[in-house]
Coordinates of C-alpha atoms and ligand atoms in Angstrom, one line a residue:
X1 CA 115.2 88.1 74.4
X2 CA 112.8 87.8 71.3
X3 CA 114.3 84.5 70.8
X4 CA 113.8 82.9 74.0
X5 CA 109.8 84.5 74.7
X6 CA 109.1 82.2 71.6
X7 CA 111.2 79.3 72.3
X8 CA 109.0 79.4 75.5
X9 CA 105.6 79.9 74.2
X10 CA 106.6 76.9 72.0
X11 CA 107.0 74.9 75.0
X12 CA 103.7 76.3 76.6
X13 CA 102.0 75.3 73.6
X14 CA 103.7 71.5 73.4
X15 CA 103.0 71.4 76.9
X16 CA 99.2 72.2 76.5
X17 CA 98.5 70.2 73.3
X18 CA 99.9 67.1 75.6
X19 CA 97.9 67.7 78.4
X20 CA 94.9 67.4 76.3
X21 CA 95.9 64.6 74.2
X22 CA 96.3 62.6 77.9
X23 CA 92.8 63.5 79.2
X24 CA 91.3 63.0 76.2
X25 CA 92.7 59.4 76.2
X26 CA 91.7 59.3 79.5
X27 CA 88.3 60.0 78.9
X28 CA 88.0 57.3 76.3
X29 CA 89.4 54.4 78.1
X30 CA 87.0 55.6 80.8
X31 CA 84.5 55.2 78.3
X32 CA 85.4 51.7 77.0
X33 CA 86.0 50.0 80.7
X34 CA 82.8 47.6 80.9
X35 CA 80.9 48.3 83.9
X36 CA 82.2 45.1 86.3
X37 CA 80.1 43.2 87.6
X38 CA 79.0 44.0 90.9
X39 CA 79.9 41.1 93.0
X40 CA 77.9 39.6 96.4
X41 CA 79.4 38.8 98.8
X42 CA 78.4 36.1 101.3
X43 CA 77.2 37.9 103.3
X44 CA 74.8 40.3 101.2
X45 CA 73.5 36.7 100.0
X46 CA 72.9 35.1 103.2
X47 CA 70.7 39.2 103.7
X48 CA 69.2 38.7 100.4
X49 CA 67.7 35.2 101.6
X50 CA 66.2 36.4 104.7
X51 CA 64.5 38.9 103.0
X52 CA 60.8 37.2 102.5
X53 CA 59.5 37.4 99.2
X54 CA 57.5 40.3 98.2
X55 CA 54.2 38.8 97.6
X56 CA 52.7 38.7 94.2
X57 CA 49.3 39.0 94.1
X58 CA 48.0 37.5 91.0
X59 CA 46.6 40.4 88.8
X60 CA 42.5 40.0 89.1
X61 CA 40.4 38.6 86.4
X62 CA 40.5 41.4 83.6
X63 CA 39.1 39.0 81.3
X64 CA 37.9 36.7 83.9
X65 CA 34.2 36.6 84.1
X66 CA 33.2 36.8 87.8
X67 CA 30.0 36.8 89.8
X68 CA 30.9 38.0 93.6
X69 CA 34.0 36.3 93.7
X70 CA 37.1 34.3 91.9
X71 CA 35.1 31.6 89.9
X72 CA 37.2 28.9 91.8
X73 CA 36.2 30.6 95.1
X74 CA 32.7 30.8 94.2
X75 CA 32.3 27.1 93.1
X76 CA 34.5 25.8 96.3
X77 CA 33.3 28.6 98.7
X78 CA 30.2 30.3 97.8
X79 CA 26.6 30.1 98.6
X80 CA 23.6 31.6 96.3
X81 CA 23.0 34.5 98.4
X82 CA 18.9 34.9 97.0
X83 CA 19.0 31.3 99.0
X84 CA 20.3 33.2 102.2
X85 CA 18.2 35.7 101.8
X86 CA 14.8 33.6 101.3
X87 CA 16.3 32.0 104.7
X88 CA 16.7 34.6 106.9
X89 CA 13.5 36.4 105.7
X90 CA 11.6 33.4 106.8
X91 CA 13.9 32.5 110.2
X92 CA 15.2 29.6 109.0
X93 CA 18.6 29.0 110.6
X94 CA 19.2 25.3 109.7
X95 CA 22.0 23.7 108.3
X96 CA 22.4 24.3 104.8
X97 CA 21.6 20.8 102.8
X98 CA 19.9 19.6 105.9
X99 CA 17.1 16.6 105.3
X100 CA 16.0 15.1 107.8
X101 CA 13.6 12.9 106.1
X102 CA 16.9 11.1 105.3
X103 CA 18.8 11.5 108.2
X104 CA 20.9 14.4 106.4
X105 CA 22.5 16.4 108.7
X106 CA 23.6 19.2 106.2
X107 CA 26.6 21.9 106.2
X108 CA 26.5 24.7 109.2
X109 CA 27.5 27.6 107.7
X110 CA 28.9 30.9 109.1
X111 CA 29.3 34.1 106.7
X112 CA 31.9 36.5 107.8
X113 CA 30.4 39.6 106.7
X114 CA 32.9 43.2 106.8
X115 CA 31.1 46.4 106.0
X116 CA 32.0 50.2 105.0
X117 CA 35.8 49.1 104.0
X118 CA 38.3 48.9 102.5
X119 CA 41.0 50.5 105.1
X120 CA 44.3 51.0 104.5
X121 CA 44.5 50.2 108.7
X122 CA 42.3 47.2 109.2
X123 CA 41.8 45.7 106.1
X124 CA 45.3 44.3 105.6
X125 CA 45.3 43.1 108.8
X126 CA 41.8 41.0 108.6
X127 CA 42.8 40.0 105.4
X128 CA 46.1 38.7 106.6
X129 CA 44.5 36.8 109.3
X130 CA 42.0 35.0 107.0
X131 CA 44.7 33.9 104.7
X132 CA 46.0 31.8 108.2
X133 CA 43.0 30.5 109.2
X134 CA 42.3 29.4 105.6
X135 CA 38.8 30.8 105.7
X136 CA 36.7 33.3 102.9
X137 CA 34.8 36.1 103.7
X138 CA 32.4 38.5 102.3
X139 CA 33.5 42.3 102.2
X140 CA 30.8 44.5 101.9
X141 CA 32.5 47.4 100.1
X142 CA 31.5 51.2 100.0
X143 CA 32.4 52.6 96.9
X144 CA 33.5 56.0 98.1
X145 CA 36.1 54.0 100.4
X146 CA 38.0 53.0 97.3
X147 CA 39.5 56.9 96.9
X148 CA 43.3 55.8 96.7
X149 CA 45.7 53.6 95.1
X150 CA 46.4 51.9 98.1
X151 CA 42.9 50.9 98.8
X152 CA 42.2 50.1 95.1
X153 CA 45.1 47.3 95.7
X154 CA 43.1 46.2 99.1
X155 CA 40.1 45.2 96.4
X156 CA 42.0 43.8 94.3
X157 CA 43.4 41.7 97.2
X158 CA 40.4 40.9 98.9
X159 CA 39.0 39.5 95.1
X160 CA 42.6 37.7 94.1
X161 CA 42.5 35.9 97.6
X162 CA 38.8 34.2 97.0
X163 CA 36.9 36.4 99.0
X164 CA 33.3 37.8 97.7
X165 CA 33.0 41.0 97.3
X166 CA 29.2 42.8 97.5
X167 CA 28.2 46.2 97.5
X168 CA 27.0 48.7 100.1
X169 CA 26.4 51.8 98.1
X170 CA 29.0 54.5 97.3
X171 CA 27.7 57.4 99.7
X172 CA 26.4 55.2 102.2
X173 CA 24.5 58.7 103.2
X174 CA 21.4 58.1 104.9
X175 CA 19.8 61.3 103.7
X176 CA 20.5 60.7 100.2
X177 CA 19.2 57.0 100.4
X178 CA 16.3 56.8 102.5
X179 CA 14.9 60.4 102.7
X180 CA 12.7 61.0 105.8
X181 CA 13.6 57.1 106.3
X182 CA 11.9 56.3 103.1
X183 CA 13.7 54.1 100.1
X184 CA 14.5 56.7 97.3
X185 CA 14.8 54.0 94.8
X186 CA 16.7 56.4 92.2
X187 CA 18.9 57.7 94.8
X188 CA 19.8 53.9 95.9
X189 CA 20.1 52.6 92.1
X190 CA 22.3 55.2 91.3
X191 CA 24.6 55.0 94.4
X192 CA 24.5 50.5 93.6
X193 CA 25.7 51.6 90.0
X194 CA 28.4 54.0 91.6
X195 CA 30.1 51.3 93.1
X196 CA 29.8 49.0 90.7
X197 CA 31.5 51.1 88.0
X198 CA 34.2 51.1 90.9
X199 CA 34.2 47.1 90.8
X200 CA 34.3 47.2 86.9
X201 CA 37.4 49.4 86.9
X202 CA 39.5 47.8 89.8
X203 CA 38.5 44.4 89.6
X204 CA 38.0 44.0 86.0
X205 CA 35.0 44.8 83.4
X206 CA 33.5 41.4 83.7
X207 CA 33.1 41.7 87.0
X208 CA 29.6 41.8 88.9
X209 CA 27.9 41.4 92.3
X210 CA 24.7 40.0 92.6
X211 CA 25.0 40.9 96.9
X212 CA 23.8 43.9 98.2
X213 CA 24.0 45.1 101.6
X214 CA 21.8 48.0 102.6
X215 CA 23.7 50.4 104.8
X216 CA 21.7 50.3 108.2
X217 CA 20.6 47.4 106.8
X218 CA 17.2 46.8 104.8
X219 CA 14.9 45.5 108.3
X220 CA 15.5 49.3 109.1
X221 CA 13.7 51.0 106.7
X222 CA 10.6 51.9 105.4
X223 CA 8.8 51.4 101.9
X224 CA 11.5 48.5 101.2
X225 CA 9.5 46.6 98.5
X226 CA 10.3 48.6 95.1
X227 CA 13.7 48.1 96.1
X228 CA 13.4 44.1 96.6
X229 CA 11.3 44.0 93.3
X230 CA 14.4 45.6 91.6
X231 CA 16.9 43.0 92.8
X232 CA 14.1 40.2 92.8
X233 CA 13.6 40.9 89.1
X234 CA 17.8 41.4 88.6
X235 CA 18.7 37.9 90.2
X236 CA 20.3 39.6 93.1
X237 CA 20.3 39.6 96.9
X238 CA 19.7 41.8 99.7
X239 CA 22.0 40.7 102.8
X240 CA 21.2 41.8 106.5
X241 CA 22.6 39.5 109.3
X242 CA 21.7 36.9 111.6
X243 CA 24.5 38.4 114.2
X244 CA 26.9 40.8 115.0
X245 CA 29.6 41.3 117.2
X246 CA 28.4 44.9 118.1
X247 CA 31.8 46.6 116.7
X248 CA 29.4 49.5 115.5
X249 CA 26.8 49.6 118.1
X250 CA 26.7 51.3 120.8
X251 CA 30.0 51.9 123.4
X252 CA 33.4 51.0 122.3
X253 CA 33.9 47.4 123.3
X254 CA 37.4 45.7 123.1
X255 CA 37.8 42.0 121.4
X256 CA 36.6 40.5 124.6
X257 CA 33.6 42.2 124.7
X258 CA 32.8 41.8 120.7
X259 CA 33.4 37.9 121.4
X260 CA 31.0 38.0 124.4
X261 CA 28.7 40.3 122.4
X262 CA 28.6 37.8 119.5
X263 CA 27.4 35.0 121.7
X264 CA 24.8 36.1 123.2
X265 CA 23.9 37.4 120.1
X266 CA 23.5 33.8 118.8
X267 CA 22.4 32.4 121.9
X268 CA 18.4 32.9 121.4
X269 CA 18.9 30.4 117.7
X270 CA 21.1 27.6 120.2
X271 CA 18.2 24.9 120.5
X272 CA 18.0 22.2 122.6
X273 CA 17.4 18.4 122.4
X274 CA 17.9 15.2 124.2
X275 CA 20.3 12.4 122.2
X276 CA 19.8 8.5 122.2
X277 CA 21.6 8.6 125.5
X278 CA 19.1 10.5 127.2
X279 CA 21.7 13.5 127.6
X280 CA 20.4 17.3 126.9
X281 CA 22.8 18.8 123.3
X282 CA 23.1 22.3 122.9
X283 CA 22.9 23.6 119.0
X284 CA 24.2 26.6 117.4
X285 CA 22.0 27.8 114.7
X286 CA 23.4 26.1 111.6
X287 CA 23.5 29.3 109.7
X288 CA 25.3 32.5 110.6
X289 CA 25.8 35.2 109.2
X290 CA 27.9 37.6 111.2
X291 CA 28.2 41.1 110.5
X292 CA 31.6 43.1 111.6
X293 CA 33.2 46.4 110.5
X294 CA 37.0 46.4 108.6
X295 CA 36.7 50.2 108.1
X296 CA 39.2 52.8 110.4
X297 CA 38.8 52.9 113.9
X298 CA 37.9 48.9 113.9
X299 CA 41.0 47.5 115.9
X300 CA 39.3 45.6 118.2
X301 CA 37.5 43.7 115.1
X302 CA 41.0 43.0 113.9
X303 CA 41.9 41.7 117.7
X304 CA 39.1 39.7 118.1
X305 CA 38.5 38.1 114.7
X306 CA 41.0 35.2 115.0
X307 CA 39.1 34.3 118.4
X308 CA 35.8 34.5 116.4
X309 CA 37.0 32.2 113.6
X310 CA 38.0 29.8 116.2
X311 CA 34.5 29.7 118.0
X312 CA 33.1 28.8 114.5
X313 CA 35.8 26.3 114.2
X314 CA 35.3 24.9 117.2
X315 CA 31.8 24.5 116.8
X316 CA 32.4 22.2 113.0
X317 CA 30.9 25.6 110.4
X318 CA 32.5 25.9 107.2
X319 CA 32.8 29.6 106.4
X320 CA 31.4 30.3 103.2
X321 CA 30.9 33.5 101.1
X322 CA 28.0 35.2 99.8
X323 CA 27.7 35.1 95.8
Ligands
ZN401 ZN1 27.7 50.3 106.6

């Protein structure tokens, strides 16, 4: 009995000793197989090529030094925006480079102006549509608005597509800027540096803005002047408007509306004179500059903004940006 337990536990043992011999093997050949390579079919390629390419927007400056906007912008596209402001201080709404002395007829120029953004909601959206109409535009950017990743990209967008970028304070806080209505010229200086520390770390450290925009905008306001000294005496601008399509004012209107609001808006600067035939010709004033809203809540900006590029269009502006 003895005899045959052990002739058994011999076999146990043979049998376990192959057993592991084989899965080890196993194991290594596993090992050693190259990974194959994973094929594609026809029709995964024919998927792959519908699939648009993900756009790469060029990584901004960095290094680049930049004044308001993309150099190339700037020199193709941009307009010294103390010149604007000198203009619409003193209501002068004629074409830029007009001379009539020597039957110039000069440039009319229309600034697309968007405040208090970026949004992740409308900001894509405007920006989309600018890239299809080929036009620039000025965003007026409030520091505090760039609080995420996502809206750190739209900046970084907005200045990689040409589009001049000014700034509109971080807080944008009434209280805090204009005390009892009054300039609080600290308060303001530090809420301009704010933001532009934001510019300097999205956009790049060489960046700058000579543009400001006021929030409320600097006609509303009292005890302006130490603040015009301190961008007078900095080589900067401040920029109100000419017109707006009422997208912050008063009831909600929809892109029809903001269209009709904009026109009449411009319709006091249309002047009138007679031509060599005798016949009466309307003019639009030959400098615009058109305030609208990208921030949330701005839909009916993004609705109505390809009709508004196509009024300008229609009418021979250029659209230029404020740098
Ligand atoms: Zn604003």
């Amino acid at each position: 009995m003895a005899k045959k337990r052990r002739t058994l536990l011999k076999k146990f043992i043979w049998i376990v000793v192959l057993v592991n011999v084989v899965c080890v093997t196993a194991v290594c050949l596993q090992r050693k197989k190259p990974a194959k390579p994973q094929g594609i079919n026809t029709t995964q390629k024919a998927a792959a090529a519908k699939v648009p390419k993900v756009q790469k927007i060029p990584e901004p400056g960095i290094d680049i030094e930049a004044v308001g906007a993309l150099p190339d912008s700037a020199k193709k596209n941009g307009y010294d925006a103390v010149e604007v402001w000198e203009r619409l201080r003193s209501d002068n709404y004629s074409p830029l480079g007009r001379d009539e002395s020597r039957n110039i007829p000069g440039t009319k120029a229309v600034f697309l102006t968007f405040d208090d953004g970026p949004s992740t909601t409308n900001t894509p959206q405007i920006l989309d549509i600018l890239k299809k109409y080929d036009v620039k535009a000025t965003f007026c950017i409030l520091g505090s608005q760039v609080n995420s990743e996502r809206t750190k990209e739209l900046l970084k967008r907005e200045f990689a597509e040409g589009h001049a970028i000014a700034n509109h304070t971080y807080s944008h806080e009434y209280s805090y800027l204009y005390p009892r209505r009054n300039l609080n010229l600290e308060n303001f200086k530090a809420d301009l540096k704010k933001t532009d520390a934001v510019f300097k770390e999205v956009i790049g450290p060489k960046f700058s803005t000579r543009v400001v925009r006021c929030p409320g905008g600097m006609m509303s306001w009292k005890n302006m002047e130490p603040l015009k000294e301190y961008l007078k005496a900095n080589n900067m601008a401040s920029i109100d408007w000419s017109a707006l399509t009422g997208d912050a004012e008063g009831k909600r209107k929809n892109a029809q509306e903001l269209l009709e609001y904009m026109k009449k808006e411009l319709a006091p600067y249309i002047t009138k004179s007679v031509d060599a035939n005798g016949n009466e010709v309307e003019e639009l004033p030959g400098l615009v500059v058109l305030l609208m809203h990208d921030t949330y809540a701005k839909e009916e900006t993004v609705k109505a903004l390809p009709s508004v590029i196509e009024y300008f269009k229609d009418h021979g502006f250029e659209f230029k940006i404020l740098v």
